[in-house]
mmCIF file of C-alpha atoms in Angstrom:
data_model
loop_
_atom_site.group_PDB
_atom_site.id
_atom_site.type_symbol
_atom_site.label_atom_id
_atom_site.label_comp_id
_atom_site.label_asym_id
_atom_site.label_seq_id
_atom_site.Cartn_x
_atom_site.Cartn_y
_atom_site.Cartn_z
ATOM 1 C CA MET A 1 32.312 49.007 -52.989
ATOM 2 C CA LYS A 2 30.689 45.616 -52.675
ATOM 3 C CA ASN A 3 32.247 43.179 -50.293
ATOM 4 C CA HIS A 4 34.116 40.422 -52.054
ATOM 5 C CA TYR A 5 34.970 37.746 -49.533
ATOM 6 C CA SER A 6 38.539 36.510 -49.965
ATOM 7 C CA PHE A 7 38.226 33.321 -52.033
ATOM 8 C CA LEU A 8 41.163 30.914 -52.180
ATOM 9 C CA LYS A 9 41.232 30.111 -55.885
ATOM 10 C CA SER A 10 44.891 29.559 -56.620
ATOM 11 C CA ALA A 11 46.048 26.062 -57.452
ATOM 12 C CA PHE A 12 48.265 25.597 -54.427
ATOM 13 C CA ILE A 13 49.705 22.237 -53.475
ATOM 14 C CA CYS A 14 48.027 21.103 -50.289
ATOM 15 C CA VAL A 15 49.325 18.733 -47.680
ATOM 16 C CA GLY A 16 47.647 16.667 -44.989
ATOM 17 C CA ILE A 17 49.958 15.407 -42.249
ATOM 18 C CA THR A 18 49.388 13.616 -38.962
ATOM 19 C CA LEU A 19 51.959 14.633 -36.369
ATOM 20 C CA TYR A 20 51.736 13.362 -32.810
ATOM 21 C CA SER A 21 52.962 15.823 -30.244
ATOM 22 C CA ASN A 22 55.851 13.656 -29.073
ATOM 23 C CA LEU A 23 57.126 13.544 -32.679
ATOM 24 C CA LYS A 24 57.929 9.864 -32.242
ATOM 25 C CA ALA A 25 54.691 8.053 -33.064
ATOM 26 C CA GLN A 26 53.340 7.102 -36.461
ATOM 27 C CA VAL A 27 53.605 9.833 -39.074
ATOM 28 C CA GLU A 28 51.443 9.854 -42.206
ATOM 29 C CA PHE A 29 51.580 12.156 -45.181
ATOM 30 C CA LYS A 30 49.051 12.851 -47.924
ATOM 31 C CA LEU A 31 49.595 15.160 -50.883
ATOM 32 C CA PHE A 32 46.818 16.763 -52.932
ATOM 33 C CA THR A 33 47.714 18.476 -56.201
ATOM 34 C CA ASP A 34 44.208 19.159 -57.526
ATOM 35 C CA PHE A 35 42.972 22.703 -57.996
ATOM 36 C CA ALA A 36 41.602 24.470 -54.870
ATOM 37 C CA THR A 37 42.607 21.808 -52.346
ATOM 38 C CA ILE A 38 44.385 24.128 -49.931
ATOM 39 C CA LEU A 39 43.528 22.994 -46.378
ATOM 40 C CA THR A 40 43.025 25.951 -44.034
ATOM 41 C CA ASP A 41 41.892 24.278 -40.797
ATOM 42 C CA VAL A 42 41.619 20.823 -39.214
ATOM 43 C CA ASN A 43 40.043 19.384 -36.056
ATOM 44 C CA ASP A 44 40.977 16.579 -33.653
ATOM 45 C CA ASN A 45 38.985 14.068 -35.686
ATOM 46 C CA GLY A 46 41.011 14.671 -38.827
ATOM 47 C CA THR A 47 38.283 16.616 -40.612
ATOM 48 C CA ALA A 48 39.827 19.487 -42.541
ATOM 49 C CA ILE A 49 38.334 22.234 -44.675
ATOM 50 C CA THR A 50 39.129 24.129 -47.828
ATOM 51 C CA SER A 51 37.169 27.235 -48.749
ATOM 52 C CA ASN A 52 34.308 25.068 -50.046
ATOM 53 C CA LYS A 53 35.008 21.410 -49.226
ATOM 54 C CA TYR A 54 35.379 19.097 -46.253
ATOM 55 C CA TYR A 55 38.149 16.509 -46.189
ATOM 56 C CA ASN A 56 38.116 13.404 -43.970
ATOM 57 C CA PHE A 57 41.618 12.127 -43.247
ATOM 58 C CA THR A 58 40.479 8.708 -42.042
ATOM 59 C CA THR A 59 38.371 7.883 -45.089
ATOM 60 C CA ASP A 60 40.469 9.964 -47.508
ATOM 61 C CA SER A 61 37.273 11.474 -48.914
ATOM 62 C CA TRP A 62 35.954 14.898 -49.912
ATOM 63 C CA SER A 63 32.487 16.448 -49.640
ATOM 64 C CA LEU A 64 31.145 19.836 -50.703
ATOM 65 C CA VAL A 65 30.157 22.544 -48.248
ATOM 66 C CA GLU A 66 26.411 22.885 -47.697
ATOM 67 C CA PRO A 67 24.739 24.825 -50.550
ATOM 68 C CA GLU A 68 23.553 27.660 -48.297
ATOM 69 C CA ALA A 69 27.158 28.561 -47.396
ATOM 70 C CA ILE A 70 29.580 30.532 -49.564
ATOM 71 C CA GLN A 71 32.869 29.822 -47.833
ATOM 72 C CA MET A 72 34.420 28.162 -44.776
ATOM 73 C CA ALA A 73 37.191 29.638 -42.626
ATOM 74 C CA SER A 74 37.528 27.422 -39.520
ATOM 75 C CA ILE A 75 36.154 24.188 -38.050
ATOM 76 C CA THR A 76 35.720 22.983 -34.439
ATOM 77 C CA ASN A 77 36.063 19.488 -33.009
ATOM 78 C CA ASP A 78 32.269 19.130 -33.106
ATOM 79 C CA GLY A 79 32.144 20.059 -36.777
ATOM 80 C CA ASN A 80 30.854 23.601 -36.252
ATOM 81 C CA VAL A 81 32.170 26.023 -38.855
ATOM 82 C CA ALA A 82 32.774 29.758 -39.287
ATOM 83 C CA GLY A 83 32.547 31.212 -42.779
ATOM 84 C CA ALA A 84 30.252 33.263 -45.005
ATOM 85 C CA MET A 85 26.780 33.270 -46.575
ATOM 86 C CA PHE A 86 25.004 35.543 -49.033
ATOM 87 C CA TYR A 87 23.577 38.793 -47.690
ATOM 88 C CA ASP A 88 22.279 40.005 -51.054
ATOM 89 C CA GLU A 89 22.707 37.333 -53.709
ATOM 90 C CA ALA A 90 21.439 39.515 -56.551
ATOM 91 C CA ASN A 91 24.174 42.064 -55.890
ATOM 92 C CA TYR A 92 26.749 39.459 -54.835
ATOM 93 C CA ILE A 93 27.176 40.829 -51.317
ATOM 94 C CA PHE A 94 28.162 38.444 -48.523
ATOM 95 C CA GLN A 95 28.031 38.421 -44.732
ATOM 96 C CA PRO A 96 29.804 36.507 -41.946
ATOM 97 C CA ALA A 97 28.108 33.253 -40.975
ATOM 98 C CA TYR A 98 28.548 30.111 -38.910
ATOM 99 C CA LYS A 99 27.308 26.540 -38.847
ATOM 100 C CA LYS A 100 26.303 25.244 -35.416
ATOM 101 C CA ASP A 101 24.599 21.919 -34.716
ATOM 102 C CA GLY A 102 24.371 21.361 -38.456
ATOM 103 C CA VAL A 103 22.583 24.632 -39.275
ATOM 104 C CA TRP A 104 24.124 27.631 -41.062
ATOM 105 C CA ASN A 105 23.255 31.008 -39.534
ATOM 106 C CA PRO A 106 23.958 34.516 -40.868
ATOM 107 C CA LEU A 107 25.660 37.029 -38.557
ATOM 108 C CA GLY A 108 24.675 40.147 -40.433
ATOM 109 C CA TRP A 109 26.664 43.375 -40.316
ATOM 110 C CA LEU A 110 27.572 45.874 -37.625
ATOM 111 C CA PRO A 111 25.079 48.746 -37.332
ATOM 112 C CA GLY A 112 27.654 51.193 -38.665
ATOM 113 C CA SER A 113 28.585 49.052 -41.666
ATOM 114 C CA ASN A 114 26.933 49.592 -45.038
ATOM 115 C CA PRO A 115 27.060 46.163 -46.754
ATOM 116 C CA SER A 116 27.272 47.761 -50.198
ATOM 117 C CA GLU A 117 30.384 49.728 -49.222
ATOM 118 C CA SER A 118 31.959 47.736 -46.400
ATOM 119 C CA SER A 119 34.113 44.610 -46.328
ATOM 120 C CA PHE A 120 34.750 41.758 -43.927
ATOM 121 C CA THR A 121 36.736 38.569 -43.412
ATOM 122 C CA THR A 122 35.578 35.786 -41.083
ATOM 123 C CA TYR A 123 38.584 34.249 -39.341
ATOM 124 C CA ARG A 124 37.759 31.907 -36.476
ATOM 125 C CA MET A 125 35.159 30.206 -34.297
ATOM 126 C CA SER A 126 36.129 29.184 -30.761
ATOM 127 C CA ASN A 127 36.254 25.417 -30.255
ATOM 128 C CA ASN A 128 33.210 25.546 -27.962
ATOM 129 C CA ALA A 129 31.336 27.290 -30.824
ATOM 130 C CA LYS A 130 30.445 30.229 -28.585
ATOM 131 C CA TYR A 131 32.405 32.981 -30.337
ATOM 132 C CA VAL A 132 33.055 33.979 -33.942
ATOM 133 C CA VAL A 133 35.544 36.724 -34.831
ATOM 134 C CA GLY A 134 36.794 38.499 -37.910
ATOM 135 C CA GLN A 135 37.585 41.834 -39.466
ATOM 136 C CA MET A 136 34.903 44.252 -40.656
ATOM 137 C CA SER A 137 34.934 47.811 -41.959
ATOM 138 C CA LYS A 138 32.552 50.706 -41.635
ATOM 139 C CA GLY A 139 32.283 51.955 -45.178
ATOM 140 C CA CYS A 140 35.396 51.795 -47.294
ATOM 141 C CA CYS A 141 38.037 53.029 -44.948
ATOM 142 C CA GLU A 142 37.385 52.540 -41.209
ATOM 143 C CA PHE A 143 38.671 49.119 -40.148
ATOM 144 C CA GLY A 144 38.042 47.156 -36.985
ATOM 145 C CA SER A 145 36.724 43.726 -36.033
ATOM 146 C CA PHE A 146 33.497 41.978 -35.088
ATOM 147 C CA TYR A 147 33.005 39.741 -32.068
ATOM 148 C CA TYR A 148 29.877 37.560 -32.172
ATOM 149 C CA ASN A 149 28.325 35.440 -29.417
ATOM 150 C CA THR A 150 26.362 32.506 -30.874
ATOM 151 C CA GLU A 151 24.472 31.993 -27.595
ATOM 152 C CA THR A 152 23.218 35.547 -27.085
ATOM 153 C CA HIS A 153 23.307 36.386 -30.837
ATOM 154 C CA GLU A 154 24.995 39.666 -29.992
ATOM 155 C CA MET A 155 27.525 41.161 -32.411
ATOM 156 C CA GLN A 156 29.963 43.617 -30.861
ATOM 157 C CA GLU A 157 32.416 45.872 -32.651
ATOM 158 C CA ILE A 158 36.077 46.293 -31.794
ATOM 159 C CA PHE A 159 37.073 49.741 -32.997
ATOM 160 C CA ASP A 160 39.277 52.316 -31.285
ATOM 161 C CA ASP A 161 40.019 55.875 -32.406
ATOM 162 C CA ALA A 162 43.655 55.376 -31.363
ATOM 163 C CA TYR A 163 44.171 52.767 -34.111
ATOM 164 C CA VAL A 164 43.629 52.884 -37.866
ATOM 165 C CA ALA A 165 42.770 49.171 -37.834
ATOM 166 C CA ILE A 166 42.235 46.314 -35.373
ATOM 167 C CA THR A 167 42.106 42.706 -36.513
ATOM 168 C CA ALA A 168 40.789 39.671 -34.597
ATOM 169 C CA TYR A 169 42.438 36.588 -36.083
ATOM 170 C CA SER A 170 41.507 33.966 -33.490
ATOM 171 C CA VAL A 171 39.438 33.470 -30.329
ATOM 172 C CA ASN A 172 39.524 30.828 -27.606
ATOM 173 C CA ASN A 173 36.797 29.291 -25.435
ATOM 174 C CA ASP A 174 37.150 32.109 -22.875
ATOM 175 C CA GLY A 175 36.463 34.733 -25.525
ATOM 176 C CA ILE A 176 40.045 36.033 -25.594
ATOM 177 C CA ILE A 177 41.076 37.257 -29.038
ATOM 178 C CA ALA A 178 44.497 37.132 -30.726
ATOM 179 C CA GLY A 179 45.292 39.730 -33.363
ATOM 180 C CA TRP A 180 46.893 43.146 -33.770
ATOM 181 C CA ALA A 181 46.283 46.881 -33.593
ATOM 182 C CA ASP A 182 47.803 49.372 -36.029
ATOM 183 C CA ASP A 183 48.508 52.877 -34.752
ATOM 184 C CA GLN A 184 50.536 54.131 -37.759
ATOM 185 C CA LYS A 185 52.596 56.064 -35.251
ATOM 186 C CA PHE A 186 55.412 56.730 -37.706
ATOM 187 C CA GLY A 187 53.262 57.462 -40.726
ATOM 188 C CA SER A 188 53.072 53.940 -42.077
ATOM 189 C CA THR A 189 51.701 50.551 -41.085
ATOM 190 C CA ARG A 190 52.680 49.616 -37.528
ATOM 191 C CA ARG A 191 50.870 46.453 -36.515
ATOM 192 C CA ILE A 192 51.423 45.584 -32.864
ATOM 193 C CA PRO A 193 50.771 41.966 -31.763
ATOM 194 C CA ALA A 194 48.051 41.937 -29.120
ATOM 195 C CA TYR A 195 45.346 39.959 -27.365
ATOM 196 C CA ILE A 196 41.945 41.411 -26.567
ATOM 197 C CA THR A 197 39.918 40.383 -23.516
ATOM 198 C CA PRO A 198 36.095 40.074 -23.524
ATOM 199 C CA ASP A 199 35.810 43.576 -22.062
ATOM 200 C CA LYS A 200 37.462 44.716 -25.342
ATOM 201 C CA GLN A 201 40.643 45.835 -23.597
ATOM 202 C CA ILE A 202 43.720 45.617 -25.843
ATOM 203 C CA HIS A 203 46.803 44.036 -24.249
ATOM 204 C CA PHE A 204 50.022 44.396 -26.236
ATOM 205 C CA ILE A 205 52.350 41.402 -26.360
ATOM 206 C CA ILE A 206 55.177 43.658 -27.533
ATOM 207 C CA ASP A 207 55.763 47.013 -25.850
ATOM 208 C CA PRO A 208 55.138 49.590 -28.609
ATOM 209 C CA ASN A 209 57.789 51.835 -27.067
ATOM 210 C CA GLU A 210 60.569 49.286 -27.550
ATOM 211 C CA VAL A 211 61.058 49.873 -31.280
ATOM 212 C CA ALA A 212 60.770 52.768 -33.701
ATOM 213 C CA GLN A 213 58.781 50.882 -36.321
ATOM 214 C CA ILE A 214 57.065 47.519 -36.476
ATOM 215 C CA SER A 215 56.956 45.432 -39.633
ATOM 216 C CA ALA A 216 53.631 45.304 -41.452
ATOM 217 C CA ALA A 217 53.702 41.523 -41.056
ATOM 218 C CA SER A 218 53.687 41.585 -37.236
ATOM 219 C CA GLY A 219 50.686 40.135 -35.407
ATOM 220 C CA ALA A 220 49.302 37.451 -33.100
ATOM 221 C CA ASN A 221 47.789 34.742 -35.300
ATOM 222 C CA ASP A 222 46.282 32.165 -32.935
ATOM 223 C CA ILE A 223 45.475 31.516 -29.282
ATOM 224 C CA SER A 224 44.862 28.220 -27.498
ATOM 225 C CA ASP A 225 42.336 27.604 -24.732
ATOM 226 C CA SER A 226 45.297 27.325 -22.359
ATOM 227 C CA GLY A 227 46.417 30.866 -23.215
ATOM 228 C CA ILE A 228 49.324 30.183 -25.587
ATOM 229 C CA ILE A 229 49.567 32.762 -28.382
ATOM 230 C CA VAL A 230 51.667 32.466 -31.530
ATOM 231 C CA GLY A 231 52.516 34.926 -34.270
ATOM 232 C CA ASN A 232 55.326 36.973 -35.751
ATOM 233 C CA TYR A 233 57.191 40.120 -34.819
ATOM 234 C CA GLN A 234 59.912 41.958 -36.753
ATOM 235 C CA LEU A 235 60.453 38.985 -39.129
ATOM 236 C CA ASN A 236 60.735 36.471 -36.268
ATOM 237 C CA ALA A 237 58.160 33.953 -35.047
ATOM 238 C CA PHE A 238 57.071 34.026 -31.413
ATOM 239 C CA VAL A 239 55.278 32.004 -28.731
ATOM 240 C CA TYR A 240 53.721 33.888 -25.819
ATOM 241 C CA ASN A 241 52.131 32.491 -22.654
ATOM 242 C CA MET A 242 49.612 35.082 -21.469
ATOM 243 C CA ASN A 243 49.280 33.325 -18.082
ATOM 244 C CA THR A 244 52.963 33.594 -17.184
ATOM 245 C CA GLY A 245 54.030 36.459 -19.440
ATOM 246 C CA THR A 246 56.705 34.213 -20.974
ATOM 247 C CA TYR A 247 57.774 35.285 -24.464
ATOM 248 C CA LYS A 248 59.969 33.247 -26.848
ATOM 249 C CA GLU A 249 61.165 34.485 -30.206
ATOM 250 C CA PHE A 250 62.451 32.340 -33.071
ATOM 251 C CA ALA A 251 64.717 33.604 -35.827
ATOM 252 C CA PRO A 252 64.271 32.344 -39.396
ATOM 253 C CA LEU A 253 66.190 29.220 -40.324
ATOM 254 C CA ALA A 254 69.382 29.591 -42.345
ATOM 255 C CA GLY A 255 68.649 30.718 -45.888
ATOM 256 C CA TYR A 256 65.301 32.319 -44.995
ATOM 257 C CA ASN A 257 64.458 35.953 -44.290
ATOM 258 C CA ASN A 258 61.476 35.681 -41.947
ATOM 259 C CA ALA A 259 59.527 33.203 -39.842
ATOM 260 C CA ASP A 260 55.905 33.018 -38.704
ATOM 261 C CA LEU A 261 53.819 30.693 -36.518
ATOM 262 C CA VAL A 262 50.150 30.679 -37.483
ATOM 263 C CA SER A 263 48.430 27.905 -35.492
ATOM 264 C CA VAL A 264 48.892 26.470 -31.993
ATOM 265 C CA SER A 265 47.610 23.325 -30.262
ATOM 266 C CA GLU A 266 46.671 22.753 -26.629
ATOM 267 C CA ASP A 267 49.986 21.000 -25.935
ATOM 268 C CA GLY A 268 51.930 24.077 -27.045
ATOM 269 C CA SER A 269 52.950 22.748 -30.456
ATOM 270 C CA ALA A 270 52.708 25.252 -33.290
ATOM 271 C CA VAL A 271 53.067 25.322 -37.064
ATOM 272 C CA GLY A 272 53.803 27.990 -39.630
ATOM 273 C CA TYR A 273 56.440 28.790 -42.216
ATOM 274 C CA VAL A 274 59.797 30.313 -43.027
ATOM 275 C CA GLN A 275 60.159 32.476 -46.142
ATOM 276 C CA TYR A 276 62.624 34.082 -48.515
ATOM 277 C CA LEU A 277 62.192 36.088 -51.734
ATOM 278 C CA ASP A 278 63.446 34.576 -54.976
ATOM 279 C CA ASN A 279 65.290 36.489 -57.696
ATOM 280 C CA SER A 280 61.983 37.808 -59.041
ATOM 281 C CA GLY A 281 60.858 39.017 -55.625
ATOM 282 C CA ASN A 282 58.301 36.244 -55.179
ATOM 283 C CA PRO A 283 57.888 34.700 -51.705
ATOM 284 C CA VAL A 284 59.119 31.118 -51.298
ATOM 285 C CA ARG A 285 57.869 29.307 -48.182
ATOM 286 C CA ASP A 286 58.511 26.038 -46.377
ATOM 287 C CA ALA A 287 56.426 24.640 -43.512
ATOM 288 C CA VAL A 288 57.826 24.569 -39.981
ATOM 289 C CA LEU A 289 56.849 23.026 -36.653
ATOM 290 C CA TYR A 290 57.602 24.145 -33.113
ATOM 291 C CA HIS A 291 57.263 21.938 -30.049
ATOM 292 C CA PRO A 292 58.210 22.955 -26.469
ATOM 293 C CA SER A 293 60.638 20.034 -26.284
ATOM 294 C CA LEU A 294 62.603 21.495 -29.205
ATOM 295 C CA GLY A 295 63.880 24.482 -27.236
ATOM 296 C CA ASN A 296 64.469 27.618 -29.272
ATOM 297 C CA GLU A 297 64.475 26.050 -32.723
ATOM 298 C CA LEU A 298 61.918 25.757 -35.485
ATOM 299 C CA VAL A 299 62.012 22.497 -37.434
ATOM 300 C CA LEU A 300 61.158 22.013 -41.096
ATOM 301 C CA VAL A 301 58.209 19.643 -41.431
ATOM 302 C CA LYS A 302 59.916 18.018 -44.425
ATOM 303 C CA ASP A 303 62.858 17.116 -42.147
ATOM 304 C CA ILE A 304 60.500 15.345 -39.728
ATOM 305 C CA LEU A 305 59.025 13.424 -42.637
ATOM 306 C CA ALA A 306 62.469 12.541 -43.966
ATOM 307 C CA GLU A 307 63.472 11.203 -40.547
ATOM 308 C CA ASN A 308 60.438 8.929 -40.750
ATOM 309 C CA GLY A 309 61.383 7.687 -44.215
ATOM 310 C CA ILE A 310 58.694 9.689 -46.041
ATOM 311 C CA ASN A 311 59.429 11.339 -49.383
ATOM 312 C CA ILE A 312 57.279 14.436 -49.825
ATOM 313 C CA ASN A 313 57.648 14.339 -53.639
ATOM 314 C CA THR A 314 56.468 17.907 -54.263
ATOM 315 C CA ALA A 315 57.525 19.692 -57.433
ATOM 316 C CA ASP A 316 59.980 22.019 -55.673
ATOM 317 C CA GLY A 317 60.795 19.891 -52.630
ATOM 318 C CA LEU A 318 59.011 22.377 -50.338
ATOM 319 C CA LEU A 319 55.794 22.238 -48.311
ATOM 320 C CA GLY A 320 54.742 25.887 -48.481
ATOM 321 C CA THR A 321 52.727 27.189 -45.516
ATOM 322 C CA ALA A 322 51.481 25.047 -42.640
ATOM 323 C CA TYR A 323 48.147 26.767 -42.018
ATOM 324 C CA ALA A 324 46.614 24.772 -39.195
ATOM 325 C CA LEU A 325 47.278 22.364 -36.366
ATOM 326 C CA SER A 326 44.455 20.448 -34.701
ATOM 327 C CA PRO A 327 43.835 21.340 -31.021
ATOM 328 C CA ASN A 328 45.252 17.993 -29.886
ATOM 329 C CA GLY A 329 48.396 18.493 -31.985
ATOM 330 C CA LYS A 330 47.790 15.327 -34.018
ATOM 331 C CA TYR A 331 46.984 16.724 -37.481
#
């Protein structure tokens, strides 16, 4: 099977918001309703990315990704980007790639991966542009992750026979990865939130022996350079400090079935979503924010905007998923 990199083609409503970490300073809101304007990452300078465009918050302008790139996944404060390029354009096969110092570079594939049969997803570049991580398979059915060093140009694999899959969602400047490992202990998906150190040792955030089964949605989604990890476990969002071992869990807000935090800043703020299923079984999401000063509560982003006199004016009155928070917590 050829690899088809996961393109974001749906016409989602996309939102750009500036939120200062003290939640008291100036708040701005911008709404984009054009096709394919979903913003998936943003840096301290207010430069955000879609799958194939850059957006500048200050100038309120868009620009296309460089022609040699196929897709973008994350952006650093210096404008370095992780994403994808063609591996074999004639056969429409892609490969992980990154842009550093203005130049796009291919990562290639792991030695055990056949590009015509394998698949991958690039997830994140560390803010110092040293590491790029993502998921990659060997053939159709053996799933692990890749861990690439842009200074040594070495690609390492993260596979373990004890797990049917390992995913690296995020990586910080120290090379510590946030993600999950799935051991299918009870015959079905059992993703266990974890962080992985540069020596490729898996450290579980949740003790696998504490519960009989772990929801398929569980995982660690992001890690800051200060060692704060956010994610979801058993339908609740969590914040974990790997330096102190402190773990906080957040139940969904009233009227919602589950909660997730997907991005964290260096001041400990985090964003994500709460979700419920409508009468047709379709997921309905609204964006949430967590800040350490808020205690054990998630806050709807639309409520913060309302408190600042801002009408979001979306079709359904919701903000969907908050995908990214800049490292400084401003955007």
